[in-house]
Short mmCIF file of C-alpha atoms in Angstrom, two decimals:
data_model
loop_
_atom_site.label_atom_id
_atom_site.label_comp_id
_atom_site.label_asym_id
_atom_site.label_seq_id
_atom_site.Cartn_x
_atom_site.Cartn_y
_atom_site.Cartn_z
CA UNK A 1 -9.80 -16.40 38.03
CA UNK A 2 -11.33 -15.39 34.71
CA UNK A 3 -14.56 -16.81 33.30
CA UNK A 4 -15.42 -16.28 29.65
CA UNK A 5 -18.96 -15.70 28.40
CA UNK A 6 -20.43 -15.20 24.98
CA UNK A 7 -23.94 -14.84 23.65
CA UNK A 8 -25.39 -17.84 21.87
CA UNK A 9 -24.61 -17.53 18.17
CA UNK A 10 -21.91 -14.89 18.76
CA UNK A 11 -18.78 -16.95 19.40
CA UNK A 12 -16.47 -14.13 18.34
CA UNK A 13 -17.92 -11.66 20.85
CA UNK A 14 -16.45 -12.91 24.09
CA UNK A 15 -16.55 -11.07 27.38
CA UNK A 16 -15.02 -12.12 30.64
CA UNK A 17 -15.22 -11.16 34.26
CA UNK A 18 -13.10 -11.96 37.22
CA UNK A 19 -14.16 -14.54 39.79
CA UNK A 20 -12.46 -13.06 42.87
CA UNK A 21 -10.64 -15.33 45.30
CA UNK A 22 -9.96 -12.66 47.90
CA UNK A 23 -11.45 -13.15 51.36
CA UNK A 24 -12.26 -9.45 51.40
CA UNK A 25 -15.14 -10.16 49.05
CA UNK A 26 -18.46 -10.60 50.96
CA UNK A 27 -19.53 -13.60 48.87
CA UNK A 28 -16.20 -15.34 49.47
CA UNK A 29 -16.46 -14.60 53.20
CA UNK A 30 -19.86 -16.31 53.28
CA UNK A 31 -18.47 -19.30 51.38
CA UNK A 32 -15.50 -19.50 53.76
CA UNK A 33 -17.79 -19.60 56.79
CA UNK A 34 -19.68 -22.53 55.27
CA UNK A 35 -16.45 -24.38 54.51
CA UNK A 36 -15.14 -23.80 58.05
CA UNK A 37 -18.32 -25.25 59.53
CA UNK A 38 -18.00 -28.32 57.30
CA UNK A 39 -14.31 -28.79 58.14
CA UNK A 40 -15.14 -28.55 61.84
CA UNK A 41 -17.93 -31.10 61.44
CA UNK A 42 -15.59 -33.48 59.59
CA UNK A 43 -12.89 -33.03 62.23
CA UNK A 44 -15.35 -33.88 65.01
CA UNK A 45 -16.38 -36.98 63.10
CA UNK A 46 -12.80 -38.02 62.36
CA UNK A 47 -11.77 -37.88 66.02
CA UNK A 48 -14.99 -39.55 67.16
CA UNK A 49 -16.43 -36.57 69.03
CA UNK A 50 -19.76 -36.69 67.17
CA UNK A 51 -20.66 -39.84 69.12
CA UNK A 52 -19.98 -38.25 72.52
CA UNK A 53 -23.11 -37.98 74.63
CA UNK A 54 -23.98 -34.71 76.34
CA UNK A 55 -27.45 -33.84 77.67
CA UNK A 56 -29.91 -36.67 78.36
CA UNK A 57 -27.93 -39.15 76.28
CA UNK A 58 -28.00 -36.90 73.22
CA UNK A 59 -24.88 -37.16 71.06
CA UNK A 60 -23.06 -34.15 69.69
CA UNK A 61 -24.22 -35.07 66.19
CA UNK A 62 -27.84 -35.15 67.35
CA UNK A 63 -27.33 -31.85 69.12
CA UNK A 64 -26.01 -30.27 65.91
CA UNK A 65 -29.03 -31.59 64.01
CA UNK A 66 -31.53 -30.29 66.57
CA UNK A 67 -29.78 -27.03 67.47
CA UNK A 68 -28.62 -25.93 64.02
CA UNK A 69 -30.56 -28.05 61.54
CA UNK A 70 -34.19 -27.23 60.78
CA UNK A 71 -36.67 -29.89 61.86
CA UNK A 72 -40.41 -29.50 62.29
CA UNK A 73 -40.43 -32.47 64.66
CA UNK A 74 -37.87 -31.09 67.11
CA UNK A 75 -39.92 -31.65 70.27
CA UNK A 76 -38.12 -29.06 72.37
CA UNK A 77 -38.40 -26.18 69.83
CA UNK A 78 -35.95 -24.30 72.03
CA UNK A 79 -33.78 -23.73 68.96
CA UNK A 80 -36.68 -23.18 66.58
CA UNK A 81 -36.16 -19.52 65.73
CA UNK A 82 -32.38 -19.87 65.68
CA UNK A 83 -32.42 -22.85 63.32
CA UNK A 84 -34.42 -20.89 60.72
CA UNK A 85 -31.13 -19.09 60.09
CA UNK A 86 -28.45 -21.57 61.19
CA UNK A 87 -29.59 -24.63 59.21
CA UNK A 88 -27.69 -23.26 56.20
CA UNK A 89 -24.37 -23.99 57.96
CA UNK A 90 -25.11 -27.66 58.63
CA UNK A 91 -23.38 -29.67 55.91
CA UNK A 92 -23.19 -33.41 56.50
CA UNK A 93 -21.94 -34.62 53.11
CA UNK A 94 -19.24 -33.42 50.74
CA UNK A 95 -21.44 -33.53 47.64
CA UNK A 96 -23.98 -31.09 49.09
CA UNK A 97 -21.49 -28.46 50.21
CA UNK A 98 -19.45 -28.75 47.00
CA UNK A 99 -22.55 -28.27 44.85
CA UNK A 100 -23.87 -25.37 46.93
CA UNK A 101 -20.56 -23.52 47.23
CA UNK A 102 -19.63 -23.87 43.55
CA UNK A 103 -23.07 -22.52 42.57
CA UNK A 104 -22.80 -19.71 45.11
CA UNK A 105 -19.29 -18.78 43.99
CA UNK A 106 -19.83 -18.79 40.23
CA UNK A 107 -23.39 -17.53 39.96
CA UNK A 108 -23.08 -15.26 43.00
CA UNK A 109 -20.27 -13.30 41.37
CA UNK A 110 -22.11 -13.23 38.05
CA UNK A 111 -25.12 -11.62 39.74
CA UNK A 112 -22.83 -9.35 41.78
CA UNK A 113 -21.49 -7.90 38.54
CA UNK A 114 -25.00 -6.60 37.84
CA UNK A 115 -26.25 -5.57 41.27
CA UNK A 116 -23.29 -5.67 43.69
CA UNK A 117 -22.12 -8.25 46.23
CA UNK A 118 -24.11 -6.81 49.15
CA UNK A 119 -27.43 -7.31 47.32
CA UNK A 120 -26.41 -10.87 46.44
CA UNK A 121 -25.90 -11.60 50.13
CA UNK A 122 -29.25 -9.97 50.88
CA UNK A 123 -31.00 -12.14 48.27
CA UNK A 124 -29.29 -15.24 49.63
CA UNK A 125 -30.27 -14.58 53.27
CA UNK A 126 -33.85 -13.66 52.38
CA UNK A 127 -34.20 -16.93 50.49
CA UNK A 128 -32.68 -18.90 53.38
CA UNK A 129 -35.26 -17.53 55.81
CA UNK A 130 -38.24 -17.79 53.45
CA UNK A 131 -37.30 -21.34 52.43
CA UNK A 132 -37.17 -22.30 56.10
CA UNK A 133 -40.64 -20.83 56.56
CA UNK A 134 -41.96 -22.81 53.58
CA UNK A 135 -40.35 -25.98 54.95
CA UNK A 136 -42.08 -25.54 58.31
CA UNK A 137 -45.47 -24.49 56.87
CA UNK A 138 -45.49 -27.44 54.49
CA UNK A 139 -45.68 -29.77 57.49
CA UNK A 140 -48.90 -28.07 58.58
CA UNK A 141 -50.45 -28.29 55.11
CA UNK A 142 -49.12 -31.70 54.05
CA UNK A 143 -48.85 -33.56 57.33
CA UNK A 144 -49.00 -36.96 55.61
CA UNK A 145 -46.50 -36.34 52.82
CA UNK A 146 -43.88 -34.08 54.41
CA UNK A 147 -41.95 -36.83 56.19
CA UNK A 148 -39.78 -36.57 59.26
CA UNK A 149 -36.73 -34.97 57.66
CA UNK A 150 -34.26 -32.28 58.68
CA UNK A 151 -33.43 -29.44 56.30
CA UNK A 152 -29.80 -28.46 56.18
CA UNK A 153 -27.31 -26.79 53.88
CA UNK A 154 -27.07 -23.64 51.77
CA UNK A 155 -28.61 -25.00 48.59
CA UNK A 156 -31.94 -23.06 48.81
CA UNK A 157 -30.05 -19.75 48.79
CA UNK A 158 -27.67 -20.93 46.07
CA UNK A 159 -30.61 -22.05 43.93
CA UNK A 160 -32.24 -18.61 44.16
CA UNK A 161 -29.00 -16.89 43.11
CA UNK A 162 -28.53 -19.40 40.29
CA UNK A 163 -32.06 -18.62 39.04
CA UNK A 164 -31.38 -14.87 39.15
CA UNK A 165 -28.16 -15.38 37.20
CA UNK A 166 -30.00 -17.42 34.59
CA UNK A 167 -32.52 -14.60 34.06
CA UNK A 168 -29.76 -11.96 33.82
CA UNK A 169 -27.65 -14.05 31.42
CA UNK A 170 -30.31 -16.20 29.76
CA UNK A 171 -28.79 -15.93 26.26
CA UNK A 172 -25.21 -16.54 27.39
CA UNK A 173 -23.00 -19.57 27.46
CA UNK A 174 -19.78 -20.27 29.38
CA UNK A 175 -16.65 -21.07 27.42
CA UNK A 176 -15.01 -24.13 28.96
CA UNK A 177 -12.29 -24.81 26.37
CA UNK A 178 -11.27 -22.85 23.28
CA UNK A 179 -14.34 -23.03 21.00
CA UNK A 180 -16.34 -25.29 23.32
CA UNK A 181 -19.10 -23.41 25.16
CA UNK A 182 -21.95 -24.67 27.31
CA UNK A 183 -25.24 -22.72 27.59
CA UNK A 184 -25.81 -21.37 31.05
CA UNK A 185 -29.21 -23.07 31.33
CA UNK A 186 -27.57 -26.46 30.73
CA UNK A 187 -25.14 -25.89 33.60
CA UNK A 188 -28.02 -24.85 35.87
CA UNK A 189 -30.02 -27.94 34.84
CA UNK A 190 -27.08 -30.23 35.63
CA UNK A 191 -26.64 -28.66 39.07
CA UNK A 192 -30.34 -29.09 39.84
CA UNK A 193 -30.23 -32.73 38.74
CA UNK A 194 -27.16 -33.35 40.93
CA UNK A 195 -28.98 -31.72 43.84
CA UNK A 196 -31.52 -34.54 43.72
CA UNK A 197 -28.62 -36.89 44.46
CA UNK A 198 -26.74 -34.89 47.10
CA UNK A 199 -29.32 -32.53 48.61
CA UNK A 200 -32.90 -33.68 48.09
CA UNK A 201 -34.65 -35.80 50.67
CA UNK A 202 -37.82 -37.79 50.06
CA UNK A 203 -40.23 -35.14 51.26
CA UNK A 204 -42.74 -32.84 49.60
CA UNK A 205 -41.36 -30.14 51.87
CA UNK A 206 -38.12 -30.18 49.86
CA UNK A 207 -40.04 -29.87 46.59
CA UNK A 208 -41.82 -26.78 47.93
CA UNK A 209 -38.51 -25.33 49.12
CA UNK A 210 -37.07 -25.78 45.61
CA UNK A 211 -40.11 -24.05 44.09
CA UNK A 212 -39.84 -21.23 46.64
CA UNK A 213 -36.14 -20.68 45.89
CA UNK A 214 -36.66 -20.60 42.13
CA UNK A 215 -39.61 -18.21 42.49
CA UNK A 216 -37.67 -15.82 44.75
CA UNK A 217 -34.70 -15.77 42.39
CA UNK A 218 -36.96 -15.27 39.37
CA UNK A 219 -39.01 -12.44 40.90
CA UNK A 220 -35.89 -10.70 42.17
CA UNK A 221 -34.29 -10.77 38.71
CA UNK A 222 -37.45 -9.65 36.91
CA UNK A 223 -37.96 -6.75 39.33
CA UNK A 224 -34.35 -5.65 38.93
CA UNK A 225 -34.54 -5.78 35.15
CA UNK A 226 -37.84 -3.87 35.17
CA UNK A 227 -36.44 -1.14 37.42
CA UNK A 228 -33.34 -0.86 35.22
CA UNK A 229 -35.45 -0.42 32.09
CA UNK A 230 -37.62 2.16 33.88
CA UNK A 231 -34.54 4.11 34.99
CA UNK A 232 -33.08 4.10 31.47
CA UNK A 233 -36.39 5.30 29.99
CA UNK A 234 -36.63 8.05 32.60
CA UNK A 235 -33.11 9.24 31.79
CA UNK A 236 -33.82 9.22 28.05
CA UNK A 237 -37.06 11.15 28.61
CA UNK A 238 -35.26 13.67 30.78
CA UNK A 239 -32.52 14.16 28.16
CA UNK A 240 -35.15 14.57 25.44
CA UNK A 241 -36.98 17.25 27.42
CA UNK A 242 -33.67 19.01 28.02
CA UNK A 243 -32.92 19.14 24.31
CA UNK A 244 -36.45 20.37 23.46
CA UNK A 245 -36.24 23.12 26.06
#
């Protein structure tokens, strides 16, 4: 699938890149894993298995929340370290997973064009873990305002990648139809606003997670751009010395 981009004010200079659909692509593999988890969750709900009770009267749905979802108030904490990573795969509503996966697919491949798919996955996973840490620490700092909520879904990682993409392509817009183009920052703003409907929960912990994700994506992009400029200057300096010698 092709996506067309052009710089703001340069409608005639259009460039495009391919949004791969192949499951051999690392980003698409990650997205597929998320979708499979959601389909499995929906299937369990459809056939009524989520209400089945297992240990100590705990239902399967409660087990998924405590074992995979991230909750500061999980009294057992036996899944604490595991849930710092696995909470990303818990998707309980269609709007959340659709928003997260679309952002991860489009912006993930945009960033991958600049730095490669493996580094996109690295950025995503780092943000998932750091966001979980911020979520937990916020309950120590803001014990009154954090609320008793469970963090779930891949949106923190998708938000970091979206922020990185916005820094890389800040002057670009996406062509949606013939001469109609939408600035990239507008698309990002719409996704963030929709996240307050489908993802956000009434907790200051979620606000801090959002801030953490944006900061990670921003710093990652800035560092990459700085290192690229440094490398180009070093090459130019080396070529200049070669010509002088």
